[in-house]
Short mmCIF file of C-alpha atoms in Angstrom, two decimals:
data_model
loop_
_atom_site.label_atom_id
_atom_site.label_comp_id
_atom_site.label_asym_id
_atom_site.label_seq_id
_atom_site.Cartn_x
_atom_site.Cartn_y
_atom_site.Cartn_z
CA UNK A 1 13.32 -55.82 -33.83
CA UNK A 2 15.56 -52.78 -33.94
CA UNK A 3 19.15 -53.23 -35.05
CA UNK A 4 21.92 -52.35 -32.57
CA UNK A 5 23.40 -48.94 -33.28
CA UNK A 6 27.02 -47.95 -33.92
CA UNK A 7 27.76 -44.26 -33.38
CA UNK A 8 30.80 -42.91 -35.24
CA UNK A 9 32.30 -39.58 -34.16
CA UNK A 10 34.55 -37.62 -36.49
CA UNK A 11 32.50 -38.92 -39.41
CA UNK A 12 33.99 -36.50 -41.96
CA UNK A 13 37.59 -37.58 -41.31
CA UNK A 14 39.48 -40.22 -43.25
CA UNK A 15 38.34 -43.13 -41.11
CA UNK A 16 34.82 -41.79 -40.68
CA UNK A 17 34.33 -41.33 -44.43
CA UNK A 18 35.68 -44.82 -45.04
CA UNK A 19 33.29 -46.31 -42.48
CA UNK A 20 30.44 -44.49 -44.24
CA UNK A 21 31.53 -46.06 -47.52
CA UNK A 22 31.60 -49.56 -45.98
CA UNK A 23 28.25 -49.10 -44.22
CA UNK A 24 26.64 -48.03 -47.51
CA UNK A 25 28.09 -50.98 -49.40
CA UNK A 26 27.26 -53.62 -46.80
CA UNK A 27 24.07 -52.91 -44.88
CA UNK A 28 23.93 -55.63 -42.28
CA UNK A 29 23.20 -56.34 -38.66
CA UNK A 30 23.85 -52.78 -37.45
CA UNK A 31 22.37 -49.36 -37.85
CA UNK A 32 25.02 -46.71 -38.27
CA UNK A 33 24.88 -43.13 -36.98
CA UNK A 34 27.61 -40.88 -38.39
CA UNK A 35 28.27 -37.65 -36.55
CA UNK A 36 30.60 -35.05 -38.07
CA UNK A 37 32.41 -32.49 -35.96
CA UNK A 38 29.81 -29.91 -37.02
CA UNK A 39 27.03 -32.12 -35.66
CA UNK A 40 28.81 -33.53 -32.61
CA UNK A 41 31.69 -31.69 -30.99
CA UNK A 42 33.01 -34.31 -28.56
CA UNK A 43 34.41 -31.58 -26.29
CA UNK A 44 30.81 -30.49 -25.54
CA UNK A 45 29.16 -32.71 -22.93
CA UNK A 46 25.66 -31.52 -23.81
CA UNK A 47 26.10 -32.53 -27.46
CA UNK A 48 27.39 -35.97 -26.45
CA UNK A 49 24.42 -36.45 -24.13
CA UNK A 50 21.99 -35.49 -26.88
CA UNK A 51 23.40 -38.10 -29.27
CA UNK A 52 23.57 -40.87 -26.70
CA UNK A 53 20.07 -40.17 -25.37
CA UNK A 54 18.59 -40.10 -28.86
CA UNK A 55 20.41 -43.13 -30.33
CA UNK A 56 21.52 -45.25 -27.33
CA UNK A 57 24.38 -46.86 -29.26
CA UNK A 58 25.69 -50.32 -28.48
CA UNK A 59 29.10 -49.21 -29.74
CA UNK A 60 30.79 -45.85 -30.21
CA UNK A 61 33.74 -45.64 -32.59
CA UNK A 62 35.68 -42.52 -31.64
CA UNK A 63 37.31 -41.49 -34.91
CA UNK A 64 37.39 -37.83 -33.87
CA UNK A 65 40.83 -36.46 -33.09
CA UNK A 66 43.07 -33.43 -33.28
CA UNK A 67 45.68 -34.74 -35.74
CA UNK A 68 47.66 -31.63 -36.72
CA UNK A 69 50.87 -32.97 -35.20
CA UNK A 70 52.99 -29.83 -35.66
CA UNK A 71 50.24 -27.35 -34.77
CA UNK A 72 49.63 -29.29 -31.56
CA UNK A 73 52.94 -27.95 -30.25
CA UNK A 74 51.38 -24.49 -30.04
CA UNK A 75 47.64 -25.26 -30.03
CA UNK A 76 48.06 -27.34 -26.90
CA UNK A 77 44.78 -26.50 -25.23
CA UNK A 78 42.76 -27.56 -28.27
CA UNK A 79 44.77 -30.76 -28.77
CA UNK A 80 44.30 -31.72 -25.14
CA UNK A 81 40.58 -30.90 -25.20
CA UNK A 82 39.92 -33.20 -28.18
CA UNK A 83 42.47 -35.98 -27.67
CA UNK A 84 42.36 -36.29 -23.89
CA UNK A 85 39.46 -34.59 -22.12
CA UNK A 86 36.83 -35.48 -24.73
CA UNK A 87 37.71 -39.16 -24.43
CA UNK A 88 36.73 -38.94 -20.77
CA UNK A 89 33.44 -37.26 -21.68
CA UNK A 90 32.64 -40.00 -24.20
CA UNK A 91 33.58 -42.67 -21.67
CA UNK A 92 31.20 -41.15 -19.12
CA UNK A 93 28.36 -41.26 -21.65
CA UNK A 94 29.28 -44.84 -22.56
CA UNK A 95 29.10 -45.74 -18.88
CA UNK A 96 25.60 -44.26 -18.51
CA UNK A 97 24.22 -45.88 -21.65
CA UNK A 98 26.08 -49.23 -21.46
CA UNK A 99 27.98 -48.51 -24.66
CA UNK A 100 31.33 -50.05 -25.60
CA UNK A 101 33.89 -47.45 -26.71
CA UNK A 102 36.22 -48.30 -29.59
CA UNK A 103 38.86 -45.58 -29.50
CA UNK A 104 41.48 -44.87 -32.18
CA UNK A 105 44.99 -43.98 -31.06
CA UNK A 106 48.44 -43.67 -32.61
CA UNK A 107 51.95 -45.06 -32.97
CA UNK A 108 53.15 -41.64 -31.81
CA UNK A 109 52.68 -42.71 -28.19
CA UNK A 110 56.10 -44.38 -28.63
CA UNK A 111 59.51 -42.73 -28.80
CA UNK A 112 61.03 -44.89 -31.55
CA UNK A 113 63.80 -46.23 -29.32
CA UNK A 114 63.29 -49.90 -30.29
CA UNK A 115 64.54 -51.76 -33.35
CA UNK A 116 61.81 -54.41 -33.28
CA UNK A 117 58.05 -53.80 -33.58
CA UNK A 118 56.39 -52.16 -30.60
CA UNK A 119 54.01 -54.38 -28.65
CA UNK A 120 50.94 -53.16 -26.81
CA UNK A 121 52.54 -53.61 -23.40
CA UNK A 122 55.72 -51.68 -24.27
CA UNK A 123 56.25 -48.50 -22.28
CA UNK A 124 54.86 -45.43 -24.01
CA UNK A 125 56.98 -42.30 -24.16
CA UNK A 126 55.73 -39.72 -26.69
CA UNK A 127 58.18 -37.34 -28.33
CA UNK A 128 55.60 -34.68 -29.20
CA UNK A 129 52.56 -33.05 -27.66
CA UNK A 130 50.11 -34.71 -30.05
CA UNK A 131 51.37 -38.13 -28.95
CA UNK A 132 51.19 -37.07 -25.31
CA UNK A 133 47.55 -36.00 -25.59
CA UNK A 134 46.65 -39.29 -27.30
CA UNK A 135 48.43 -41.27 -24.58
CA UNK A 136 46.64 -39.33 -21.84
CA UNK A 137 43.35 -40.07 -23.60
CA UNK A 138 44.18 -43.78 -23.55
CA UNK A 139 45.05 -43.65 -19.86
CA UNK A 140 41.89 -41.75 -18.98
CA UNK A 141 39.75 -44.29 -20.81
CA UNK A 142 41.42 -47.21 -19.06
CA UNK A 143 40.68 -45.67 -15.66
CA UNK A 144 36.94 -45.35 -16.40
CA UNK A 145 36.13 -49.01 -15.85
CA UNK A 146 33.94 -49.40 -18.95
CA UNK A 147 34.16 -51.93 -21.80
CA UNK A 148 36.64 -50.50 -24.32
CA UNK A 149 38.95 -51.32 -27.19
CA UNK A 150 41.85 -49.02 -28.05
CA UNK A 151 43.34 -49.50 -31.52
CA UNK A 152 46.64 -47.78 -32.23
CA UNK A 153 47.41 -47.26 -35.90
CA UNK A 154 50.00 -45.50 -38.05
CA UNK A 155 50.49 -43.45 -41.22
CA UNK A 156 46.81 -43.47 -42.20
CA UNK A 157 45.84 -42.65 -45.78
CA UNK A 158 42.73 -42.89 -47.96
CA UNK A 159 41.00 -41.17 -50.88
CA UNK A 160 39.49 -38.78 -48.32
CA UNK A 161 40.79 -35.75 -46.45
CA UNK A 162 44.43 -34.75 -46.26
CA UNK A 163 47.14 -37.40 -46.16
CA UNK A 164 50.58 -38.28 -47.46
CA UNK A 165 49.37 -40.08 -50.58
CA UNK A 166 47.29 -37.14 -51.76
CA UNK A 167 50.10 -34.72 -50.93
CA UNK A 168 52.63 -36.73 -52.95
CA UNK A 169 50.30 -36.98 -55.96
CA UNK A 170 49.80 -33.21 -55.88
CA UNK A 171 53.49 -32.38 -55.44
CA UNK A 172 54.47 -34.89 -58.13
CA UNK A 173 52.23 -33.16 -60.66
CA UNK A 174 53.41 -29.69 -59.65
CA UNK A 175 57.15 -30.32 -59.41
CA UNK A 176 58.21 -33.61 -60.93
CA UNK A 177 60.73 -33.93 -58.07
CA UNK A 178 60.21 -34.34 -54.32
CA UNK A 179 62.48 -34.76 -51.31
CA UNK A 180 61.28 -37.23 -48.66
CA UNK A 181 62.81 -38.36 -45.37
CA UNK A 182 64.24 -41.86 -45.41
CA UNK A 183 65.17 -42.35 -41.75
CA UNK A 184 61.69 -42.56 -40.20
CA UNK A 185 60.49 -46.17 -40.30
CA UNK A 186 56.96 -47.50 -39.84
CA UNK A 187 54.06 -48.86 -41.88
CA UNK A 188 51.41 -47.08 -43.95
CA UNK A 189 47.81 -48.02 -43.16
CA UNK A 190 44.98 -47.94 -45.70
CA UNK A 191 41.91 -46.55 -43.93
CA UNK A 192 39.65 -49.10 -45.60
CA UNK A 193 41.65 -51.98 -44.11
CA UNK A 194 41.51 -50.37 -40.67
CA UNK A 195 37.78 -49.70 -40.98
CA UNK A 196 37.04 -53.30 -41.95
CA UNK A 197 39.15 -54.49 -39.01
CA UNK A 198 37.09 -52.34 -36.64
CA UNK A 199 33.85 -53.78 -38.01
CA UNK A 200 35.32 -57.27 -37.61
CA UNK A 201 36.15 -56.52 -33.96
CA UNK A 202 32.60 -55.34 -33.30
CA UNK A 203 31.14 -58.45 -34.95
CA UNK A 204 33.46 -60.79 -33.05
CA UNK A 205 31.94 -63.09 -30.42
CA UNK A 206 33.12 -61.57 -27.13
CA UNK A 207 31.15 -63.92 -24.88
CA UNK A 208 34.12 -66.04 -23.81
CA UNK A 209 36.83 -63.42 -23.45
CA UNK A 210 36.94 -60.00 -21.79
CA UNK A 211 36.76 -57.16 -24.26
CA UNK A 212 39.08 -54.65 -22.60
CA UNK A 213 42.36 -54.10 -24.33
CA UNK A 214 44.81 -52.16 -26.44
CA UNK A 215 45.59 -53.49 -29.91
CA UNK A 216 47.91 -52.45 -32.72
CA UNK A 217 46.77 -52.32 -36.33
CA UNK A 218 48.60 -51.25 -39.45
CA UNK A 219 49.16 -52.93 -42.76
CA UNK A 220 51.93 -55.52 -42.94
CA UNK A 221 55.46 -54.72 -44.04
CA UNK A 222 58.03 -52.03 -43.31
CA UNK A 223 58.67 -48.70 -45.04
CA UNK A 224 60.31 -45.34 -44.72
CA UNK A 225 58.46 -42.27 -45.93
CA UNK A 226 60.85 -42.35 -48.90
CA UNK A 227 59.82 -45.95 -49.68
CA UNK A 228 56.18 -44.96 -49.39
CA UNK A 229 56.56 -41.99 -51.75
CA UNK A 230 58.53 -44.05 -54.27
CA UNK A 231 55.78 -46.69 -54.32
CA UNK A 232 53.05 -44.07 -54.74
CA UNK A 233 54.62 -42.73 -57.92
CA UNK A 234 55.44 -46.22 -59.20
CA UNK A 235 51.86 -47.48 -58.81
CA UNK A 236 50.39 -44.22 -60.12
CA UNK A 237 52.66 -44.49 -63.19
CA UNK A 238 54.07 -41.01 -62.56
CA UNK A 239 57.64 -40.12 -63.53
CA UNK A 240 58.72 -38.26 -60.42
CA UNK A 241 62.21 -38.12 -58.97
CA UNK A 242 62.18 -38.96 -55.25
CA UNK A 243 65.23 -37.71 -53.35
CA UNK A 244 65.95 -39.33 -49.96
CA UNK A 245 66.88 -36.88 -47.21
CA UNK A 246 67.53 -37.24 -43.46
CA UNK A 247 65.04 -35.93 -40.92
CA UNK A 248 67.61 -33.28 -39.97
CA UNK A 249 67.19 -31.75 -43.44
CA UNK A 250 63.44 -31.36 -42.94
CA UNK A 251 62.91 -29.78 -39.51
CA UNK A 252 59.38 -29.76 -38.09
CA UNK A 253 57.83 -28.23 -34.99
CA UNK A 254 57.05 -31.67 -33.56
CA UNK A 255 59.67 -34.37 -33.21
CA UNK A 256 58.76 -37.72 -34.83
CA UNK A 257 59.88 -41.19 -33.74
CA UNK A 258 62.53 -42.62 -36.06
CA UNK A 259 61.01 -46.10 -35.65
CA UNK A 260 57.32 -46.76 -34.98
CA UNK A 261 56.68 -50.19 -36.40
CA UNK A 262 53.73 -51.83 -34.63
CA UNK A 263 53.44 -55.53 -33.82
CA UNK A 264 50.09 -56.90 -35.01
CA UNK A 265 50.42 -60.35 -33.39
CA UNK A 266 47.89 -59.66 -30.63
CA UNK A 267 45.06 -58.36 -32.84
CA UNK A 268 45.58 -61.13 -35.40
CA UNK A 269 45.47 -63.84 -32.77
CA UNK A 270 42.56 -62.42 -30.77
CA UNK A 271 40.27 -61.62 -33.69
CA UNK A 272 41.55 -63.94 -36.43
CA UNK A 273 42.41 -61.04 -38.71
CA UNK A 274 44.30 -61.36 -41.97
CA UNK A 275 46.18 -58.16 -42.80
CA UNK A 276 47.28 -57.04 -46.26
CA UNK A 277 50.78 -55.85 -47.08
CA UNK A 278 50.98 -52.09 -47.38
CA UNK A 279 52.04 -52.25 -51.03
CA UNK A 280 48.95 -54.27 -52.00
CA UNK A 281 46.67 -51.89 -50.12
CA UNK A 282 48.34 -48.84 -51.64
CA UNK A 283 47.68 -50.23 -55.11
CA UNK A 284 44.01 -50.74 -54.22
CA UNK A 285 43.70 -47.20 -52.87
CA UNK A 286 45.37 -45.63 -55.90
CA UNK A 287 43.18 -47.71 -58.19
CA UNK A 288 40.11 -46.25 -56.48
CA UNK A 289 41.45 -42.71 -56.55
CA UNK A 290 42.69 -42.70 -60.14
CA UNK A 291 39.51 -44.30 -61.49
CA UNK A 292 37.35 -41.84 -59.54
CA UNK A 293 35.51 -44.58 -57.70
CA UNK A 294 35.27 -42.36 -54.64
#
């Protein structure tokens, strides 16, 4: 009997690479198909059709995204094509092939105006174009009438690709002193923890409850980018001076929310998830990176 297939788009990104790592370590009840951007451009309907016709996946994890937050302010057409329109194309294919779409979204759909963690039902109001395109992608998916799960996450990092942890390690070696904003609050998310949560969701028994829904996932705890940087150097045993600065001292093309903490109550209750504190997960990630395990 053939195993059910999970198709992963954006397979060369942080989350995609992490899912590849997990699939290799734990071959189980599923067959995985990993499609990089070079193999499957989700803005091309003919490429999507080819993959779905060939593999007929039970699930599609859409880890493909345009994530250059500042560039999105000027590269608007590309950001919208990947983050909004392509979600609709994937949803149409999922509808034809009876596939459930597990779509990854972002804390940047919120404006940071709260002082308590954002819940899934809170009104979304993005401050930048990247966040707007991700929100429109969510809304388009919800209108399609197919089985879906949307998981919003925040401050993703891993041993793969480009991310804040790798940037800090590089700058720390080059300069010995870095300035980091201390008035943007959220939670870092280790891609391995997120990936394992996604696998857990797929393996969950959905027979008694409807699958549709938006869920929030990040690691536990609260941090500013300054806190995050300070912890990186502490756990990496690097003597680097971290200077806290306000957002106003580090202007960027895209405006960021000053507070984007996500409530994880819903995903923990629905799927019985236990979530690690961000400091514990950061230590695990740095241990992997510094020992060249990946």
